[in-house]
Amino acid sequence: MSSHMTLFCCYAQKERGLAQRLEQQLAPLLRRGAVGAWNELAIDVVGGWDDVHRHHYTTADIILWLVSPDFLASDYLQSAEMVNALEWQRRNEVRLVPILAEPAPWNDGRFSQLDLLPKNGLALTDSAWPDQEEACYAVVEALHTLIKELDTSPLQAKVQPAAPPPLGAPSRVSVLTGTLPLWRRRAFQF
């Protein structure tokens, strides 16, 4: 396997334990080099989108969303980060992977084209699983398959910054939204 995919996981703070279980299950892929980096952000923590997190998010190959009622209720769904991620997916620059952490009405029109994990449609917390380790393992197996597919049919190249932008520098989001009419910029404020 030649690629070093970078993963970024967005989740509601309540799902931190599940994010950690997924990271533990991904450890063999990290050690083998199939996954080059794992970065994460609890989206509902005040001040969560600092420059370092934004850099990891914008340069990730695969963005994981741990979908739960708290995730769906978060401001993230209305943010420029969400809009950008959906556009990157459309342009084949990133792969978005929603993971059903808790039962939730995830299949909003914006997400209907995305493939949900686990493939059986059961939330990671569903009692039908023998245990959460089994549920997380099913997700990691599907991610491993996705990584192999991306190895043979790669994503479109993105411009990759050499280093995170300096503190105080405008983010890619603010630069992009600065050219929009005022009524559109207000829609991107967060």
PDB file of N, CA and C in Angstrom, residues 33-127:
ATOM      1  N   GLY A  33       1.390   2.321   8.066  1.00  0.00           N
ATOM      2  CA  GLY A  33       1.558   3.446   7.153  1.00  0.00           C
ATOM      3  C   GLY A  33       0.414   3.639   6.176  1.00  0.00           C
ATOM      4  N   ALA A  34      -0.625   2.797   6.244  1.00  0.00           N
ATOM      5  CA  ALA A  34      -1.777   2.979   5.356  1.00  0.00           C
ATOM      6  C   ALA A  34      -2.505   4.273   5.694  1.00  0.00           C
ATOM      7  N   VAL A  35      -2.494   4.617   6.972  1.00  0.00           N
ATOM      8  CA  VAL A  35      -3.038   5.889   7.439  1.00  0.00           C
ATOM      9  C   VAL A  35      -1.862   6.681   7.978  1.00  0.00           C
ATOM     10  N   GLY A  36      -1.649   7.862   7.399  1.00  0.00           N
ATOM     11  CA  GLY A  36      -0.506   8.669   7.803  1.00  0.00           C
ATOM     12  C   GLY A  36      -0.747   9.468   9.061  1.00  0.00           C
ATOM     13  N   ALA A  37      -1.994   9.881   9.296  1.00  0.00           N
ATOM     14  CA  ALA A  37      -2.285  10.695  10.475  1.00  0.00           C
ATOM     15  C   ALA A  37      -3.757  10.607  10.812  1.00  0.00           C
ATOM     16  N   TRP A  38      -4.035  10.732  12.091  1.00  0.00           N
ATOM     17  CA  TRP A  38      -5.399  10.794  12.613  1.00  0.00           C
ATOM     18  C   TRP A  38      -5.492  12.081  13.403  1.00  0.00           C
ATOM     19  N   ASN A  39      -6.402  12.948  13.036  1.00  0.00           N
ATOM     20  CA  ASN A  39      -6.648  14.188  13.769  1.00  0.00           C
ATOM     21  C   ASN A  39      -8.130  14.245  14.068  1.00  0.00           C
ATOM     22  N   GLU A  40      -8.472  14.948  15.132  1.00  0.00           N
ATOM     23  CA  GLU A  40      -9.871  14.978  15.527  1.00  0.00           C
ATOM     24  C   GLU A  40     -10.234  16.317  16.132  1.00  0.00           C
ATOM     25  N   LEU A  41     -11.529  16.575  16.175  1.00  0.00           N
ATOM     26  CA  LEU A  41     -12.035  17.800  16.784  1.00  0.00           C
ATOM     27  C   LEU A  41     -13.443  17.558  17.297  1.00  0.00           C
ATOM     28  N   ALA A  42     -13.630  17.857  18.573  1.00  0.00           N
ATOM     29  CA  ALA A  42     -14.978  17.875  19.134  1.00  0.00           C
ATOM     30  C   ALA A  42     -15.579  19.208  18.711  1.00  0.00           C
ATOM     31  N   ILE A  43     -16.548  19.164  17.822  1.00  0.00           N
ATOM     32  CA  ILE A  43     -17.038  20.380  17.170  1.00  0.00           C
ATOM     33  C   ILE A  43     -17.814  21.304  18.078  1.00  0.00           C
ATOM     34  N   ASP A  44     -18.265  20.804  19.223  1.00  0.00           N
ATOM     35  CA  ASP A  44     -19.067  21.658  20.093  1.00  0.00           C
ATOM     36  C   ASP A  44     -18.280  22.218  21.273  1.00  0.00           C
ATOM     37  N   VAL A  45     -16.961  22.123  21.214  1.00  0.00           N
ATOM     38  CA  VAL A  45     -16.121  22.716  22.250  1.00  0.00           C
ATOM     39  C   VAL A  45     -15.818  24.153  21.843  1.00  0.00           C
ATOM     40  N   VAL A  46     -16.008  25.090  22.755  1.00  0.00           N
ATOM     41  CA  VAL A  46     -15.764  26.504  22.457  1.00  0.00           C
ATOM     42  C   VAL A  46     -14.313  26.677  22.024  1.00  0.00           C
ATOM     43  N   GLY A  47     -14.116  27.381  20.928  1.00  0.00           N
ATOM     44  CA  GLY A  47     -12.767  27.635  20.431  1.00  0.00           C
ATOM     45  C   GLY A  47     -12.149  26.451  19.712  1.00  0.00           C
ATOM     46  N   GLY A  48     -12.969  25.461  19.330  1.00  0.00           N
ATOM     47  CA  GLY A  48     -12.448  24.252  18.719  1.00  0.00           C
ATOM     48  C   GLY A  48     -11.766  24.447  17.378  1.00  0.00           C
ATOM     49  N   TRP A  49     -12.250  25.394  16.562  1.00  0.00           N
ATOM     50  CA  TRP A  49     -11.692  25.563  15.225  1.00  0.00           C
ATOM     51  C   TRP A  49     -10.517  26.531  15.252  1.00  0.00           C
ATOM     52  N   ASP A  50      -9.415  26.109  15.850  1.00  0.00           N
ATOM     53  CA  ASP A  50      -8.221  26.946  15.799  1.00  0.00           C
ATOM     54  C   ASP A  50      -7.505  26.685  14.472  1.00  0.00           C
ATOM     55  N   ASP A  51      -6.423  27.424  14.232  1.00  0.00           N
ATOM     56  CA  ASP A  51      -5.726  27.321  12.944  1.00  0.00           C
ATOM     57  C   ASP A  51      -5.164  25.925  12.683  1.00  0.00           C
ATOM     58  N   VAL A  52      -4.683  25.262  13.725  1.00  0.00           N
ATOM     59  CA  VAL A  52      -4.108  23.925  13.542  1.00  0.00           C
ATOM     60  C   VAL A  52      -5.203  22.933  13.144  1.00  0.00           C
ATOM     61  N   HIS A  53      -6.334  22.952  13.852  1.00  0.00           N
ATOM     62  CA  HIS A  53      -7.433  22.053  13.490  1.00  0.00           C
ATOM     63  C   HIS A  53      -7.942  22.355  12.083  1.00  0.00           C
ATOM     64  N   ARG A  54      -8.079  23.616  11.757  1.00  0.00           N
ATOM     65  CA  ARG A  54      -8.559  23.994  10.426  1.00  0.00           C
ATOM     66  C   ARG A  54      -7.583  23.485   9.350  1.00  0.00           C
ATOM     67  N   HIS A  55      -6.278  23.578   9.616  1.00  0.00           N
ATOM     68  CA  HIS A  55      -5.279  23.072   8.664  1.00  0.00           C
ATOM     69  C   HIS A  55      -5.446  21.562   8.464  1.00  0.00           C
ATOM     70  N   HIS A  56      -5.556  20.808   9.558  1.00  0.00           N
ATOM     71  CA  HIS A  56      -5.722  19.357   9.444  1.00  0.00           C
ATOM     72  C   HIS A  56      -7.007  19.014   8.695  1.00  0.00           C
ATOM     73  N   TYR A  57      -8.055  19.770   8.950  1.00  0.00           N
ATOM     74  CA  TYR A  57      -9.344  19.543   8.301  1.00  0.00           C
ATOM     75  C   TYR A  57      -9.250  19.789   6.799  1.00  0.00           C
ATOM     76  N   THR A  58      -8.627  20.894   6.416  1.00  0.00           N
ATOM     77  CA  THR A  58      -8.575  21.253   4.995  1.00  0.00           C
ATOM     78  C   THR A  58      -7.585  20.413   4.206  1.00  0.00           C
ATOM     79  N   THR A  59      -6.680  19.714   4.874  1.00  0.00           N
ATOM     80  CA  THR A  59      -5.706  18.888   4.167  1.00  0.00           C
ATOM     81  C   THR A  59      -5.984  17.393   4.305  1.00  0.00           C
ATOM     82  N   ALA A  60      -7.064  17.022   4.989  1.00  0.00           N
ATOM     83  CA  ALA A  60      -7.393  15.605   5.177  1.00  0.00           C
ATOM     84  C   ALA A  60      -7.827  14.967   3.862  1.00  0.00           C
ATOM     85  N   ASP A  61      -7.544  13.678   3.732  1.00  0.00           N
ATOM     86  CA  ASP A  61      -8.019  12.900   2.590  1.00  0.00           C
ATOM     87  C   ASP A  61      -9.412  12.335   2.857  1.00  0.00           C
ATOM     88  N   ILE A  62      -9.642  11.961   4.116  1.00  0.00           N
ATOM     89  CA  ILE A  62     -10.921  11.385   4.518  1.00  0.00           C
ATOM     90  C   ILE A  62     -11.403  12.145   5.753  1.00  0.00           C
ATOM     91  N   ILE A  63     -12.628  12.653   5.691  1.00  0.00           N
ATOM     92  CA  ILE A  63     -13.229  13.332   6.842  1.00  0.00           C
ATOM     93  C   ILE A  63     -14.347  12.439   7.360  1.00  0.00           C
ATOM     94  N   LEU A  64     -14.223  12.053   8.620  1.00  0.00           N
ATOM     95  CA  LEU A  64     -15.218  11.217   9.278  1.00  0.00           C
ATOM     96  C   LEU A  64     -16.145  12.100  10.101  1.00  0.00           C
ATOM     97  N   TRP A  65     -17.423  11.846  10.018  1.00  0.00           N
ATOM     98  CA  TRP A  65     -18.406  12.541  10.851  1.00  0.00           C
ATOM     99  C   TRP A  65     -19.066  11.500  11.736  1.00  0.00           C
ATOM    100  N   LEU A  66     -18.893  11.606  13.054  1.00  0.00           N
ATOM    101  CA  LEU A  66     -19.621  10.733  13.975  1.00  0.00           C
ATOM    102  C   LEU A  66     -21.000  11.362  14.183  1.00  0.00           C
ATOM    103  N   VAL A  67     -21.972  10.834  13.479  1.00  0.00           N
ATOM    104  CA  VAL A  67     -23.312  11.417  13.447  1.00  0.00           C
ATOM    105  C   VAL A  67     -24.113  10.968  14.671  1.00  0.00           C
ATOM    106  N   SER A  68     -24.642  11.949  15.367  1.00  0.00           N
ATOM    107  CA  SER A  68     -25.476  11.724  16.548  1.00  0.00           C
ATOM    108  C   SER A  68     -26.455  12.893  16.625  1.00  0.00           C
ATOM    109  N   PRO A  69     -27.454  12.820  17.490  1.00  0.00           N
ATOM    110  CA  PRO A  69     -28.341  13.981  17.634  1.00  0.00           C
ATOM    111  C   PRO A  69     -27.568  15.253  18.004  1.00  0.00           C
ATOM    112  N   ASP A  70     -26.552  15.134  18.870  1.00  0.00           N
ATOM    113  CA  ASP A  70     -25.758  16.306  19.247  1.00  0.00           C
ATOM    114  C   ASP A  70     -24.978  16.857  18.054  1.00  0.00           C
ATOM    115  N   PHE A  71     -24.437  15.974  17.233  1.00  0.00           N
ATOM    116  CA  PHE A  71     -23.712  16.399  16.029  1.00  0.00           C
ATOM    117  C   PHE A  71     -24.660  17.155  15.100  1.00  0.00           C
ATOM    118  N   LEU A  72     -25.848  16.597  14.890  1.00  0.00           N
ATOM    119  CA  LEU A  72     -26.813  17.223  13.986  1.00  0.00           C
ATOM    120  C   LEU A  72     -27.345  18.546  14.521  1.00  0.00           C
ATOM    121  N   ALA A  73     -27.318  18.723  15.836  1.00  0.00           N
ATOM    122  CA  ALA A  73     -27.793  19.970  16.441  1.00  0.00           C
ATOM    123  C   ALA A  73     -26.702  21.033  16.522  1.00  0.00           C
ATOM    124  N   SER A  74     -25.484  20.682  16.167  1.00  0.00           N
ATOM    125  CA  SER A  74     -24.355  21.602  16.327  1.00  0.00           C
ATOM    126  C   SER A  74     -24.339  22.690  15.254  1.00  0.00           C
ATOM    127  N   ASP A  75     -23.637  23.763  15.555  1.00  0.00           N
ATOM    128  CA  ASP A  75     -23.458  24.854  14.595  1.00  0.00           C
ATOM    129  C   ASP A  75     -22.626  24.416  13.397  1.00  0.00           C
ATOM    130  N   TYR A  76     -21.867  23.336  13.545  1.00  0.00           N
ATOM    131  CA  TYR A  76     -21.006  22.852  12.465  1.00  0.00           C
ATOM    132  C   TYR A  76     -21.802  22.632  11.180  1.00  0.00           C
ATOM    133  N   LEU A  77     -23.016  22.119  11.302  1.00  0.00           N
ATOM    134  CA  LEU A  77     -23.810  21.824  10.109  1.00  0.00           C
ATOM    135  C   LEU A  77     -24.165  23.070   9.320  1.00  0.00           C
ATOM    136  N   GLN A  78     -24.103  24.225   9.944  1.00  0.00           N
ATOM    137  CA  GLN A  78     -24.389  25.480   9.255  1.00  0.00           C
ATOM    138  C   GLN A  78     -23.110  26.234   8.902  1.00  0.00           C
ATOM    139  N   SER A  79     -21.967  25.661   9.200  1.00  0.00           N
ATOM    140  CA  SER A  79     -20.703  26.381   9.049  1.00  0.00           C
ATOM    141  C   SER A  79     -20.137  26.295   7.635  1.00  0.00           C
ATOM    142  N   ALA A  80     -19.197  27.173   7.380  1.00  0.00           N
ATOM    143  CA  ALA A  80     -18.477  27.150   6.106  1.00  0.00           C
ATOM    144  C   ALA A  80     -17.673  25.866   5.973  1.00  0.00           C
ATOM    145  N   GLU A  81     -17.194  25.311   7.101  1.00  0.00           N
ATOM    146  CA  GLU A  81     -16.439  24.061   7.039  1.00  0.00           C
ATOM    147  C   GLU A  81     -17.285  22.944   6.434  1.00  0.00           C
ATOM    148  N   MET A  82     -18.550  22.867   6.823  1.00  0.00           N
ATOM    149  CA  MET A  82     -19.449  21.846   6.282  1.00  0.00           C
ATOM    150  C   MET A  82     -19.696  22.089   4.795  1.00  0.00           C
ATOM    151  N   VAL A  83     -19.967  23.315   4.426  1.00  0.00           N
ATOM    152  CA  VAL A  83     -20.202  23.659   3.021  1.00  0.00           C
ATOM    153  C   VAL A  83     -18.972  23.294   2.190  1.00  0.00           C
ATOM    154  N   ASN A  84     -17.789  23.655   2.686  1.00  0.00           N
ATOM    155  CA  ASN A  84     -16.554  23.346   1.962  1.00  0.00           C
ATOM    156  C   ASN A  84     -16.354  21.846   1.820  1.00  0.00           C
ATOM    157  N   ALA A  85     -16.582  21.093   2.891  1.00  0.00           N
ATOM    158  CA  ALA A  85     -16.385  19.643   2.836  1.00  0.00           C
ATOM    159  C   ALA A  85     -17.291  19.005   1.794  1.00  0.00           C
ATOM    160  N   LEU A  86     -18.528  19.425   1.730  1.00  0.00           N
ATOM    161  CA  LEU A  86     -19.441  18.877   0.725  1.00  0.00           C
ATOM    162  C   LEU A  86     -18.982  19.231  -0.690  1.00  0.00           C
ATOM    163  N   GLU A  87     -18.442  20.426  -0.869  1.00  0.00           N
ATOM    164  CA  GLU A  87     -17.923  20.824  -2.180  1.00  0.00           C
ATOM    165  C   GLU A  87     -16.673  20.012  -2.535  1.00  0.00           C
ATOM    166  N   TRP A  88     -15.785  19.802  -1.571  1.00  0.00           N
ATOM    167  CA  TRP A  88     -14.579  18.999  -1.830  1.00  0.00           C
ATOM    168  C   TRP A  88     -14.974  17.576  -2.218  1.00  0.00           C
ATOM    169  N   GLN A  89     -15.990  17.028  -1.560  1.00  0.00           N
ATOM    170  CA  GLN A  89     -16.478  15.688  -1.899  1.00  0.00           C
ATOM    171  C   GLN A  89     -16.995  15.688  -3.336  1.00  0.00           C
ATOM    172  N   ARG A  90     -17.765  16.704  -3.688  1.00  0.00           N
ATOM    173  CA  ARG A  90     -18.314  16.795  -5.046  1.00  0.00           C
ATOM    174  C   ARG A  90     -17.199  16.827  -6.087  1.00  0.00           C
ATOM    175  N   ARG A  91     -16.097  17.518  -5.774  1.00  0.00           N
ATOM    176  CA  ARG A  91     -14.969  17.629  -6.709  1.00  0.00           C
ATOM    177  C   ARG A  91     -13.984  16.471  -6.581  1.00  0.00           C
ATOM    178  N   ASN A  92     -14.305  15.473  -5.763  1.00  0.00           N
ATOM    179  CA  ASN A  92     -13.451  14.303  -5.548  1.00  0.00           C
ATOM    180  C   ASN A  92     -12.084  14.676  -4.968  1.00  0.00           C
ATOM    181  N   GLU A  93     -12.066  15.676  -4.096  1.00  0.00           N
ATOM    182  CA  GLU A  93     -10.829  16.087  -3.437  1.00  0.00           C
ATOM    183  C   GLU A  93     -10.724  15.515  -2.029  1.00  0.00           C
ATOM    184  N   VAL A  94     -11.816  15.045  -1.511  1.00  0.00           N
ATOM    185  CA  VAL A  94     -11.854  14.458  -0.176  1.00  0.00           C
ATOM    186  C   VAL A  94     -12.961  13.417  -0.173  1.00  0.00           C
ATOM    187  N   ARG A  95     -12.872  12.470   0.723  1.00  0.00           N
ATOM    188  CA  ARG A  95     -13.955  11.505   0.892  1.00  0.00           C
ATOM    189  C   ARG A  95     -14.605  11.762   2.244  1.00  0.00           C
ATOM    190  N   LEU A  96     -15.892  12.041   2.225  1.00  0.00           N
ATOM    191  CA  LEU A  96     -16.663  12.251   3.451  1.00  0.00           C
ATOM    192  C   LEU A  96     -17.303  10.934   3.855  1.00  0.00           C
ATOM    193  N   VAL A  97     -17.148  10.583   5.122  1.00  0.00           N
ATOM    194  CA  VAL A  97     -17.684   9.320   5.613  1.00  0.00           C
ATOM    195  C   VAL A  97     -18.499   9.570   6.882  1.00  0.00           C
ATOM    196  N   PRO A  98     -19.837   9.594   6.767  1.00  0.00           N
ATOM    197  CA  PRO A  98     -20.643   9.686   7.979  1.00  0.00           C
ATOM    198  C   PRO A  98     -20.700   8.326   8.670  1.00  0.00           C
ATOM    199  N   ILE A  99     -20.491   8.343   9.972  1.00  0.00           N
ATOM    200  CA  ILE A  99     -20.543   7.131  10.791  1.00  0.00           C
ATOM    201  C   ILE A  99     -21.667   7.337  11.802  1.00  0.00           C
ATOM    202  N   LEU A 100     -22.642   6.473  11.792  1.00  0.00           N
ATOM    203  CA  LEU A 100     -23.789   6.620  12.677  1.00  0.00           C
ATOM    204  C   LEU A 100     -23.393   6.197  14.092  1.00  0.00           C
ATOM    205  N   ALA A 101     -23.122   7.183  14.935  1.00  0.00           N
ATOM    206  CA  ALA A 101     -22.705   6.915  16.311  1.00  0.00           C
ATOM    207  C   ALA A 101     -23.901   6.559  17.186  1.00  0.00           C
ATOM    208  N   GLU A 102     -24.970   7.328  17.054  1.00  0.00           N
ATOM    209  CA  GLU A 102     -26.215   7.108  17.799  1.00  0.00           C
ATOM    210  C   GLU A 102     -27.369   7.216  16.810  1.00  0.00           C
ATOM    211  N   PRO A 103     -28.491   6.583  17.108  1.00  0.00           N
ATOM    212  CA  PRO A 103     -29.638   6.739  16.207  1.00  0.00           C
ATOM    213  C   PRO A 103     -29.963   8.222  16.017  1.00  0.00           C
ATOM    214  N   ALA A 104     -30.053   8.637  14.766  1.00  0.00           N
ATOM    215  CA  ALA A 104     -30.304  10.046  14.447  1.00  0.00           C
ATOM    216  C   ALA A 104     -30.796  10.144  13.007  1.00  0.00           C
ATOM    217  N   PRO A 105     -31.603  11.154  12.702  1.00  0.00           N
ATOM    218  CA  PRO A 105     -32.094  11.337  11.327  1.00  0.00           C
ATOM    219  C   PRO A 105     -31.004  11.953  10.445  1.00  0.00           C
ATOM    220  N   TRP A 106     -30.024  11.173  10.088  1.00  0.00           N
ATOM    221  CA  TRP A 106     -28.825  11.658   9.406  1.00  0.00           C
ATOM    222  C   TRP A 106     -29.029  11.925   7.922  1.00  0.00           C
ATOM    223  N   ASN A 107     -29.997  11.302   7.285  1.00  0.00           N
ATOM    224  CA  ASN A 107     -30.075  11.342   5.819  1.00  0.00           C
ATOM    225  C   ASN A 107     -30.771  12.582   5.280  1.00  0.00           C
ATOM    226  N   ASP A 108     -30.369  13.736   5.785  1.00  0.00           N
ATOM    227  CA  ASP A 108     -30.778  15.041   5.260  1.00  0.00           C
ATOM    228  C   ASP A 108     -30.397  15.079   3.779  1.00  0.00           C
ATOM    229  N   GLY A 109     -31.057  15.868   2.999  1.00  0.00           N
ATOM    230  CA  GLY A 109     -30.781  15.949   1.570  1.00  0.00           C
ATOM    231  C   GLY A 109     -29.321  16.176   1.232  1.00  0.00           C
ATOM    232  N   ARG A 110     -28.605  16.929   2.068  1.00  0.00           N
ATOM    233  CA  ARG A 110     -27.190  17.197   1.795  1.00  0.00           C
ATOM    234  C   ARG A 110     -26.338  15.948   1.956  1.00  0.00           C
ATOM    235  N   PHE A 111     -26.801  14.997   2.769  1.00  0.00           N
ATOM    236  CA  PHE A 111     -25.994  13.816   3.069  1.00  0.00           C
ATOM    237  C   PHE A 111     -26.444  12.575   2.319  1.00  0.00           C
ATOM    238  N   SER A 112     -27.563  12.646   1.639  1.00  0.00           N
ATOM    239  CA  SER A 112     -28.155  11.442   1.062  1.00  0.00           C
ATOM    240  C   SER A 112     -27.240  10.744   0.061  1.00  0.00           C
ATOM    241  N   GLN A 113     -26.314  11.467  -0.557  1.00  0.00           N
ATOM    242  CA  GLN A 113     -25.417  10.850  -1.534  1.00  0.00           C
ATOM    243  C   GLN A 113     -24.196  10.206  -0.875  1.00  0.00           C
ATOM    244  N   LEU A 114     -24.040  10.373   0.436  1.00  0.00           N
ATOM    245  CA  LEU A 114     -22.883   9.821   1.138  1.00  0.00           C
ATOM    246  C   LEU A 114     -23.180   8.412   1.642  1.00  0.00           C
ATOM    247  N   ASP A 115     -22.165   7.554   1.615  1.00  0.00           N
ATOM    248  CA  ASP A 115     -22.322   6.182   2.095  1.00  0.00           C
ATOM    249  C   ASP A 115     -22.113   6.138   3.602  1.00  0.00           C
ATOM    250  N   LEU A 116     -23.146   5.732   4.313  1.00  0.00           N
ATOM    251  CA  LEU A 116     -23.129   5.666   5.768  1.00  0.00           C
ATOM    252  C   LEU A 116     -22.423   4.405   6.245  1.00  0.00           C
ATOM    253  N   LEU A 117     -21.661   4.559   7.312  1.00  0.00           N
ATOM    254  CA  LEU A 117     -21.096   3.412   8.018  1.00  0.00           C
ATOM    255  C   LEU A 117     -21.709   3.375   9.409  1.00  0.00           C
ATOM    256  N   PRO A 118     -21.832   2.226  10.007  1.00  0.00           N
ATOM    257  CA  PRO A 118     -21.643   0.890   9.456  1.00  0.00           C
ATOM    258  C   PRO A 118     -22.639   0.609   8.320  1.00  0.00           C
ATOM    259  N   LYS A 119     -22.223  -0.264   7.435  1.00  0.00           N
ATOM    260  CA  LYS A 119     -23.015  -0.541   6.239  1.00  0.00           C
ATOM    261  C   LYS A 119     -24.383  -1.142   6.562  1.00  0.00           C
ATOM    262  N   ASN A 120     -24.501  -1.798   7.723  1.00  0.00           N
ATOM    263  CA  ASN A 120     -25.787  -2.391   8.091  1.00  0.00           C
ATOM    264  C   ASN A 120     -26.781  -1.353   8.613  1.00  0.00           C
ATOM    265  N   GLY A 121     -26.351  -0.090   8.734  1.00  0.00           N
ATOM    266  CA  GLY A 121     -27.242   0.983   9.157  1.00  0.00           C
ATOM    267  C   GLY A 121     -27.487   1.065  10.648  1.00  0.00           C
ATOM    268  N   LEU A 122     -26.884   0.166  11.422  1.00  0.00           N
ATOM    269  CA  LEU A 122     -27.038   0.207  12.878  1.00  0.00           C
ATOM    270  C   LEU A 122     -26.069   1.218  13.471  1.00  0.00           C
ATOM    271  N   ALA A 123     -26.546   1.997  14.420  1.00  0.00           N
ATOM    272  CA  ALA A 123     -25.662   2.933  15.120  1.00  0.00           C
ATOM    273  C   ALA A 123     -24.629   2.149  15.929  1.00  0.00           C
ATOM    274  N   LEU A 124     -23.466   2.764  16.151  1.00  0.00           N
ATOM    275  CA  LEU A 124     -22.414   2.110  16.933  1.00  0.00           C
ATOM    276  C   LEU A 124     -22.892   1.760  18.339  1.00  0.00           C
ATOM    277  N   THR A 125     -23.843   2.523  18.854  1.00  0.00           N
ATOM    278  CA  THR A 125     -24.356   2.290  20.203  1.00  0.00           C
ATOM    279  C   THR A 125     -25.568   1.364  20.232  1.00  0.00           C
ATOM    280  N   ASP A 126     -25.992   0.851  19.085  1.00  0.00           N
ATOM    281  CA  ASP A 126     -27.173  -0.009  19.018  1.00  0.00           C
ATOM    282  C   ASP A 126     -26.919  -1.319  19.764  1.00  0.00           C
ATOM    283  N   SER A 127     -27.908  -1.760  20.519  1.00  0.00           N
ATOM    284  CA  SER A 127     -27.759  -2.989  21.315  1.00  0.00           C
ATOM    285  C   SER A 127     -27.724  -4.249  20.449  1.00  0.00           C
TER     286      SER A 127
END
